[in-house]
mmCIF file of C-alpha atoms and ligand atoms in Angstrom:
data_model
loop_
_atom_site.group_PDB
_atom_site.id
_atom_site.type_symbol
_atom_site.label_atom_id
_atom_site.label_comp_id
_atom_site.label_asym_id
_atom_site.label_seq_id
_atom_site.Cartn_x
_atom_site.Cartn_y
_atom_site.Cartn_z
ATOM 1 C CA MET A 1 112.090 149.155 78.920
ATOM 2 C CA ALA A 2 109.189 151.605 78.563
ATOM 3 C CA PRO A 3 110.026 155.157 79.667
ATOM 4 C CA LEU A 4 108.638 156.157 83.040
ATOM 5 C CA GLU A 5 105.553 158.341 82.979
ATOM 6 C CA ILE A 6 106.042 161.560 84.882
ATOM 7 C CA THR A 7 103.176 163.105 86.824
ATOM 8 C CA LEU A 8 103.439 166.620 88.184
ATOM 9 C CA ILE A 9 101.392 167.281 91.290
ATOM 10 C CA VAL A 10 100.732 170.840 92.374
ATOM 11 C CA ALA A 11 98.303 173.051 94.245
ATOM 12 C CA ALA A 12 97.866 176.450 92.633
ATOM 13 C CA THR A 13 95.666 179.517 92.755
ATOM 14 C CA ARG A 14 93.686 180.660 89.715
ATOM 15 C CA ARG A 15 96.747 182.732 88.770
ATOM 16 C CA MET A 16 98.856 179.619 89.203
ATOM 17 C CA GLY A 17 100.581 180.902 92.316
ATOM 18 C CA ILE A 18 102.248 178.098 94.287
ATOM 19 C CA GLY A 19 104.646 179.616 96.808
ATOM 20 C CA LEU A 20 105.516 182.617 98.963
ATOM 21 C CA HIS A 21 108.800 183.301 100.776
ATOM 22 C CA GLY A 22 109.964 179.721 100.311
ATOM 23 C CA THR A 23 106.850 178.118 101.699
ATOM 24 C CA MET A 24 103.208 177.519 100.779
ATOM 25 C CA PRO A 25 101.052 180.663 100.430
ATOM 26 C CA TRP A 26 98.239 179.101 102.470
ATOM 27 C CA THR A 27 97.921 177.116 105.683
ATOM 28 C CA GLY A 28 95.373 174.739 107.085
ATOM 29 C CA LEU A 29 94.383 172.796 103.963
ATOM 30 C CA ARG A 30 94.725 169.529 105.803
ATOM 31 C CA LYS A 31 92.472 167.495 103.507
ATOM 32 C CA GLU A 32 94.398 168.776 100.514
ATOM 33 C CA MET A 33 97.651 167.652 102.131
ATOM 34 C CA ALA A 34 96.077 164.298 102.940
ATOM 35 C CA TYR A 35 95.043 163.911 99.285
ATOM 36 C CA PHE A 36 98.635 164.668 98.225
ATOM 37 C CA ARG A 37 99.956 162.094 100.688
ATOM 38 C CA ARG A 38 97.531 159.358 99.632
ATOM 39 C CA VAL A 39 97.893 159.922 95.898
ATOM 40 C CA THR A 40 101.677 160.045 95.936
ATOM 41 C CA THR A 41 101.899 157.038 98.275
ATOM 42 C CA ARG A 42 99.345 154.702 96.653
ATOM 43 C CA THR A 43 101.144 152.166 94.487
ATOM 44 C CA LEU A 44 99.762 150.291 91.526
ATOM 45 C CA ALA A 45 100.301 146.779 92.864
ATOM 46 C CA SER A 46 98.666 145.660 96.079
ATOM 47 C CA SER A 47 101.711 144.516 97.995
ATOM 48 C CA GLY A 48 105.406 143.945 97.749
ATOM 49 C CA SER A 49 105.964 146.588 95.113
ATOM 50 C CA PRO A 50 108.535 149.335 95.600
ATOM 51 C CA PRO A 51 107.211 152.685 96.799
ATOM 52 C CA ASN A 52 106.517 155.558 94.424
ATOM 53 C CA ALA A 53 109.132 158.248 93.900
ATOM 54 C CA VAL A 54 108.687 161.925 94.729
ATOM 55 C CA ILE A 55 111.153 164.196 92.967
ATOM 56 C CA MET A 56 111.625 167.718 94.279
ATOM 57 C CA GLY A 57 113.933 170.698 94.177
ATOM 58 C CA ARG A 58 116.254 171.415 97.065
ATOM 59 C CA LYS A 59 114.207 174.466 98.110
ATOM 60 C CA THR A 60 111.031 172.406 98.321
ATOM 61 C CA TRP A 61 112.898 169.823 100.402
ATOM 62 C CA ASP A 62 114.055 172.621 102.720
ATOM 63 C CA SER A 63 110.458 173.859 103.025
ATOM 64 C CA ILE A 64 109.257 170.543 104.498
ATOM 65 C CA PRO A 65 109.409 170.603 108.311
ATOM 66 C CA PRO A 66 112.271 168.286 109.370
ATOM 67 C CA GLN A 67 109.915 166.024 111.336
ATOM 68 C CA PHE A 68 107.953 165.283 108.128
ATOM 69 C CA ARG A 69 110.858 164.507 105.841
ATOM 70 C CA PRO A 70 111.725 162.365 104.033
ATOM 71 C CA LEU A 71 108.083 162.022 103.005
ATOM 72 C CA LYS A 72 107.321 158.583 104.359
ATOM 73 C CA ASP A 73 106.635 155.469 102.314
ATOM 74 C CA ARG A 74 107.970 157.189 99.199
ATOM 75 C CA LEU A 75 111.430 157.320 97.659
ATOM 76 C CA ASN A 76 112.477 160.965 98.094
ATOM 77 C CA ILE A 77 114.770 162.343 95.377
ATOM 78 C CA VAL A 78 116.130 165.888 95.659
ATOM 79 C CA ILE A 79 117.599 167.775 92.719
ATOM 80 C CA THR A 80 120.482 170.038 93.728
ATOM 81 C CA ARG A 81 123.654 171.381 92.125
ATOM 82 C CA SER A 82 125.566 170.097 95.151
ATOM 83 C CA ALA A 83 124.671 166.423 94.648
ATOM 84 C CA PRO A 84 127.463 163.825 94.784
ATOM 85 C CA ALA A 85 128.856 162.860 91.369
ATOM 86 C CA GLN A 86 127.143 159.474 91.587
ATOM 87 C CA PRO A 87 123.891 158.829 93.449
ATOM 88 C CA PRO A 88 124.287 156.057 96.061
ATOM 89 C CA SER A 89 123.175 152.610 94.939
ATOM 90 C CA ASP A 90 120.984 152.432 98.056
ATOM 91 C CA ALA A 91 120.149 155.533 100.070
ATOM 92 C CA PRO A 92 119.458 155.252 103.803
ATOM 93 C CA ALA A 93 115.749 155.552 104.598
ATOM 94 C CA THR A 94 116.325 158.711 106.650
ATOM 95 C CA GLN A 95 117.950 160.631 103.803
ATOM 96 C CA PRO A 96 116.768 161.647 100.342
ATOM 97 C CA VAL A 97 118.688 160.607 97.263
ATOM 98 C CA ARG A 98 120.487 163.724 95.964
ATOM 99 C CA VAL A 99 121.038 164.048 92.233
ATOM 100 C CA SER A 100 121.916 166.946 89.965
ATOM 101 C CA THR A 101 119.632 166.276 86.985
ATOM 102 C CA LEU A 102 116.126 165.067 86.302
ATOM 103 C CA ASP A 103 117.536 162.310 84.087
ATOM 104 C CA GLN A 104 119.597 160.996 87.011
ATOM 105 C CA ALA A 105 116.474 161.050 89.178
ATOM 106 C CA LEU A 106 114.524 159.075 86.583
ATOM 107 C CA ALA A 107 117.365 156.618 86.021
ATOM 108 C CA TYR A 108 117.532 156.009 89.781
ATOM 109 C CA ALA A 109 113.781 155.428 89.926
ATOM 110 C CA ARG A 110 113.907 153.060 86.952
ATOM 111 C CA GLU A 111 116.818 151.072 88.418
ATOM 112 C CA HIS A 112 114.828 150.634 91.611
ATOM 113 C CA GLY A 113 111.724 149.347 89.826
ATOM 114 C CA ILE A 114 109.572 152.360 90.691
ATOM 115 C CA ALA A 115 106.276 152.452 88.782
ATOM 116 C CA ARG A 116 104.919 155.884 89.625
ATOM 117 C CA VAL A 117 107.049 158.995 89.586
ATOM 118 C CA PHE A 118 105.733 162.297 90.881
ATOM 119 C CA VAL A 119 107.438 165.633 90.465
ATOM 120 C CA ILE A 120 106.270 167.575 93.504
ATOM 121 C CA GLY A 121 107.842 171.002 92.886
ATOM 122 C CA GLY A 122 108.823 173.697 93.123
ATOM 123 C CA ALA A 123 108.683 175.984 90.126
ATOM 124 C CA GLN A 124 112.251 175.345 88.959
ATOM 125 C CA ILE A 125 111.791 171.602 88.978
ATOM 126 C CA TYR A 126 108.332 171.724 87.363
ATOM 127 C CA ASP A 127 109.944 173.778 84.624
ATOM 128 C CA MET A 128 112.737 171.225 84.272
ATOM 129 C CA ALA A 129 110.160 168.416 83.960
ATOM 130 C CA ALA A 130 107.702 170.281 81.730
ATOM 131 C CA GLN A 131 108.707 168.669 78.439
ATOM 132 C CA LYS A 132 108.763 165.125 79.812
ATOM 133 C CA ALA A 133 105.598 165.258 81.910
ATOM 134 C CA THR A 134 102.504 163.497 80.619
ATOM 135 C CA ARG A 135 100.117 164.342 83.435
ATOM 136 C CA VAL A 136 99.443 167.171 85.887
ATOM 137 C CA LEU A 137 97.397 166.622 89.031
ATOM 138 C CA LEU A 138 96.300 170.141 89.852
ATOM 139 C CA THR A 139 94.520 171.245 92.983
ATOM 140 C CA ARG A 140 92.806 174.379 91.759
ATOM 141 C CA ILE A 141 92.544 176.790 94.676
ATOM 142 C CA GLU A 142 89.670 179.160 94.153
ATOM 143 C CA ARG A 143 90.994 181.965 96.286
ATOM 144 C CA ASP A 144 93.646 184.599 95.788
ATOM 145 C CA PHE A 145 96.720 184.337 97.952
ATOM 146 C CA GLU A 146 99.799 186.487 97.656
ATOM 147 C CA CYS A 147 102.426 184.441 95.803
ATOM 148 C CA ASP A 148 105.977 184.984 94.551
ATOM 149 C CA THR A 149 106.414 181.605 92.858
ATOM 150 C CA PHE A 150 104.242 180.363 89.996
ATOM 151 C CA PHE A 151 103.566 177.093 88.194
ATOM 152 C CA PRO A 152 105.417 177.521 84.889
ATOM 153 C CA ILE A 153 103.277 175.345 82.579
ATOM 154 C CA LYS A 154 100.300 176.810 80.737
ATOM 155 C CA LEU A 155 97.595 174.160 80.828
ATOM 156 C CA GLU A 156 94.879 176.244 79.174
ATOM 157 C CA GLY A 157 94.565 179.342 77.022
ATOM 158 C CA THR A 158 96.316 180.344 73.835
ATOM 159 C CA GLN A 159 99.813 179.485 75.080
ATOM 160 C CA SER A 160 98.900 176.010 76.283
ATOM 161 C CA ALA A 161 100.693 173.200 74.516
ATOM 162 C CA GLY A 162 98.216 170.382 74.034
ATOM 163 C CA TRP A 163 96.947 169.685 77.546
ATOM 164 C CA THR A 164 93.431 168.349 78.103
ATOM 165 C CA LYS A 165 91.474 168.371 81.325
ATOM 166 C CA ARG A 166 90.177 164.883 82.107
ATOM 167 C CA SER A 167 86.817 163.992 83.596
ATOM 168 C CA ARG A 168 86.151 163.414 87.270
ATOM 169 C CA ASP A 169 85.824 159.679 86.521
ATOM 170 C CA ASP A 170 89.278 159.729 84.937
ATOM 171 C CA VAL A 171 90.689 161.469 88.009
ATOM 172 C CA ARG A 172 89.058 158.853 90.220
ATOM 173 C CA ALA A 173 90.363 155.979 88.132
ATOM 174 C CA TRP A 174 93.944 157.248 88.056
ATOM 175 C CA THR A 175 94.253 158.497 91.623
ATOM 176 C CA GLY A 176 92.006 155.986 93.374
ATOM 177 C CA GLU A 177 90.363 158.943 95.126
ATOM 178 C CA ASP A 178 86.675 159.671 95.480
ATOM 179 C CA ILE A 179 86.559 163.151 93.942
ATOM 180 C CA GLU A 180 83.615 165.325 94.958
ATOM 181 C CA GLU A 181 81.881 167.127 92.126
ATOM 182 C CA ASP A 182 81.610 170.475 93.891
ATOM 183 C CA GLY A 183 85.115 170.439 95.259
ATOM 184 C CA GLN A 184 86.014 170.918 98.904
ATOM 185 C CA VAL A 185 86.011 173.835 101.313
ATOM 186 C CA GLU A 186 88.504 174.141 104.133
ATOM 187 C CA ASN A 187 89.429 177.262 106.084
ATOM 188 C CA ASP A 188 87.176 179.394 103.863
ATOM 189 C CA THR A 189 89.130 178.149 100.862
ATOM 190 C CA LYS A 190 87.437 176.254 98.070
ATOM 191 C CA TYR A 191 89.424 173.947 95.825
ATOM 192 C CA HIS A 192 88.954 171.275 93.162
ATOM 193 C CA PHE A 193 91.054 168.287 92.214
ATOM 194 C CA GLU A 194 91.792 168.230 88.486
ATOM 195 C CA MET A 195 93.835 166.032 86.167
ATOM 196 C CA TRP A 196 95.360 167.250 82.913
ATOM 197 C CA GLU A 197 97.029 165.000 80.365
ATOM 198 C CA ARG A 198 98.955 165.626 77.203
ATOM 199 C CA ASP A 199 96.942 165.029 74.046
HETATM 200 P P1 NDP B 201 112.612 174.378 93.890
HETATM 201 O O1 NDP B 201 111.941 173.620 94.963
HETATM 202 O O2 NDP B 201 112.265 174.102 92.472
HETATM 203 O O3 NDP B 201 114.177 174.143 94.134
HETATM 204 C C1 NDP B 201 115.130 174.930 93.459
HETATM 205 C C2 NDP B 201 116.494 174.270 93.642
HETATM 206 O O4 NDP B 201 116.580 173.124 92.789
HETATM 207 C C3 NDP B 201 117.678 175.136 93.229
HETATM 208 O O5 NDP B 201 118.025 176.066 94.256
HETATM 209 C C4 NDP B 201 118.720 174.054 93.033
HETATM 210 O O6 NDP B 201 119.176 173.525 94.270
HETATM 211 C C5 NDP B 201 117.919 172.961 92.355
HETATM 212 N N1 NDP B 201 117.978 173.161 90.900
HETATM 213 C C6 NDP B 201 117.247 173.985 90.127
HETATM 214 N N2 NDP B 201 117.646 173.914 88.834
HETATM 215 C C7 NDP B 201 118.667 173.012 88.810
HETATM 216 C C8 NDP B 201 119.496 172.504 87.764
HETATM 217 N N3 NDP B 201 119.379 172.915 86.481
HETATM 218 N N4 NDP B 201 120.427 171.592 88.080
HETATM 219 C C9 NDP B 201 120.569 171.160 89.377
HETATM 220 N N5 NDP B 201 119.822 171.616 90.408
HETATM 221 C C10 NDP B 201 118.879 172.528 90.120
HETATM 222 O O7 NDP B 201 112.509 175.972 94.198
HETATM 223 P P2 NDP B 201 111.424 177.051 93.779
HETATM 224 O O8 NDP B 201 111.871 178.320 94.441
HETATM 225 O O9 NDP B 201 111.179 177.059 92.326
HETATM 226 O O10 NDP B 201 110.078 176.532 94.484
HETATM 227 C C11 NDP B 201 109.941 176.562 95.902
HETATM 228 C C12 NDP B 201 108.609 177.194 96.249
HETATM 229 O O11 NDP B 201 107.549 176.422 95.674
HETATM 230 C C13 NDP B 201 108.351 177.244 97.747
HETATM 231 O O12 NDP B 201 107.652 178.440 98.054
HETATM 232 C C14 NDP B 201 107.464 176.029 97.964
HETATM 233 O O13 NDP B 201 106.667 176.141 99.128
HETATM 234 C C15 NDP B 201 106.636 176.076 96.707
HETATM 235 N N6 NDP B 201 106.009 174.795 96.370
HETATM 236 C C16 NDP B 201 104.660 174.785 96.174
HETATM 237 C C17 NDP B 201 104.021 173.626 95.804
HETATM 238 C C18 NDP B 201 102.553 173.634 95.573
HETATM 239 O O14 NDP B 201 102.002 172.594 95.188
HETATM 240 N N7 NDP B 201 101.851 174.723 95.798
HETATM 241 C C19 NDP B 201 104.764 172.362 95.631
HETATM 242 C C20 NDP B 201 106.181 172.495 95.859
HETATM 243 C C21 NDP B 201 106.764 173.670 96.214
HETATM 244 P P3 NDP B 201 120.584 174.012 94.937
HETATM 245 O O15 NDP B 201 120.387 175.479 95.242
HETATM 246 O O16 NDP B 201 120.739 173.160 96.143
HETATM 247 O O17 NDP B 201 121.647 173.781 93.902
#
């Protein structure tokens, strides 16, 4: 069986800041959140296919308001050191699957026929997935916010390890989203949707 492709999805400032005090550094980017929801939910096949998987660290899970979790219409997998020894064969829809390694998360997704796997943060789990990831969907936030948590992968510059920014058409084709050339502005905050892939 072909290995699952892993896509990281993240919103980050120019300095690659992603979090502050256990939550997002910004508020009110509703269209950005809607993009995240659509892209992580949209499956490859039209109907009858299993949902996509979203893999996250326990702290990111905790940061989601209880009324919005598990993230609906997606298989939620949480990485934590306090996971049961064996993930359940079928998790109840109201609970995430808890595992202690990324490999267990991927094995679970594979066993359940999942086609698209997204790693949705935070920094510790992006770092864990860095070597295996083939794609990063980056929302580039063009404003400085105070941050204490940073995206750990260098996509550009001298320390980058073979990542290439794809065209807007490529982003459209992969995400199914109509990406505006000049980006979006919400709450005085400008941002762009980008896609980076390994060479
Ligand atoms: P994470 O969400 O990456 O979760 C960390 C937890 O993951 C650890 O406490 C541990 O859970 C588990 N974990 C980490 N390493 C391992 C390991 N080797 N084995 C097993 N379990 C492990 O936390 P971060 O603090 O890095 O990121 C959270 C921040 O990121 C928040 O501010 C959040 O809002 C932000 N964020 C921002 C995003 C963005 O797009 N801007 C996206 C996602 C998050 P346990 O302690 O239970 O053992």
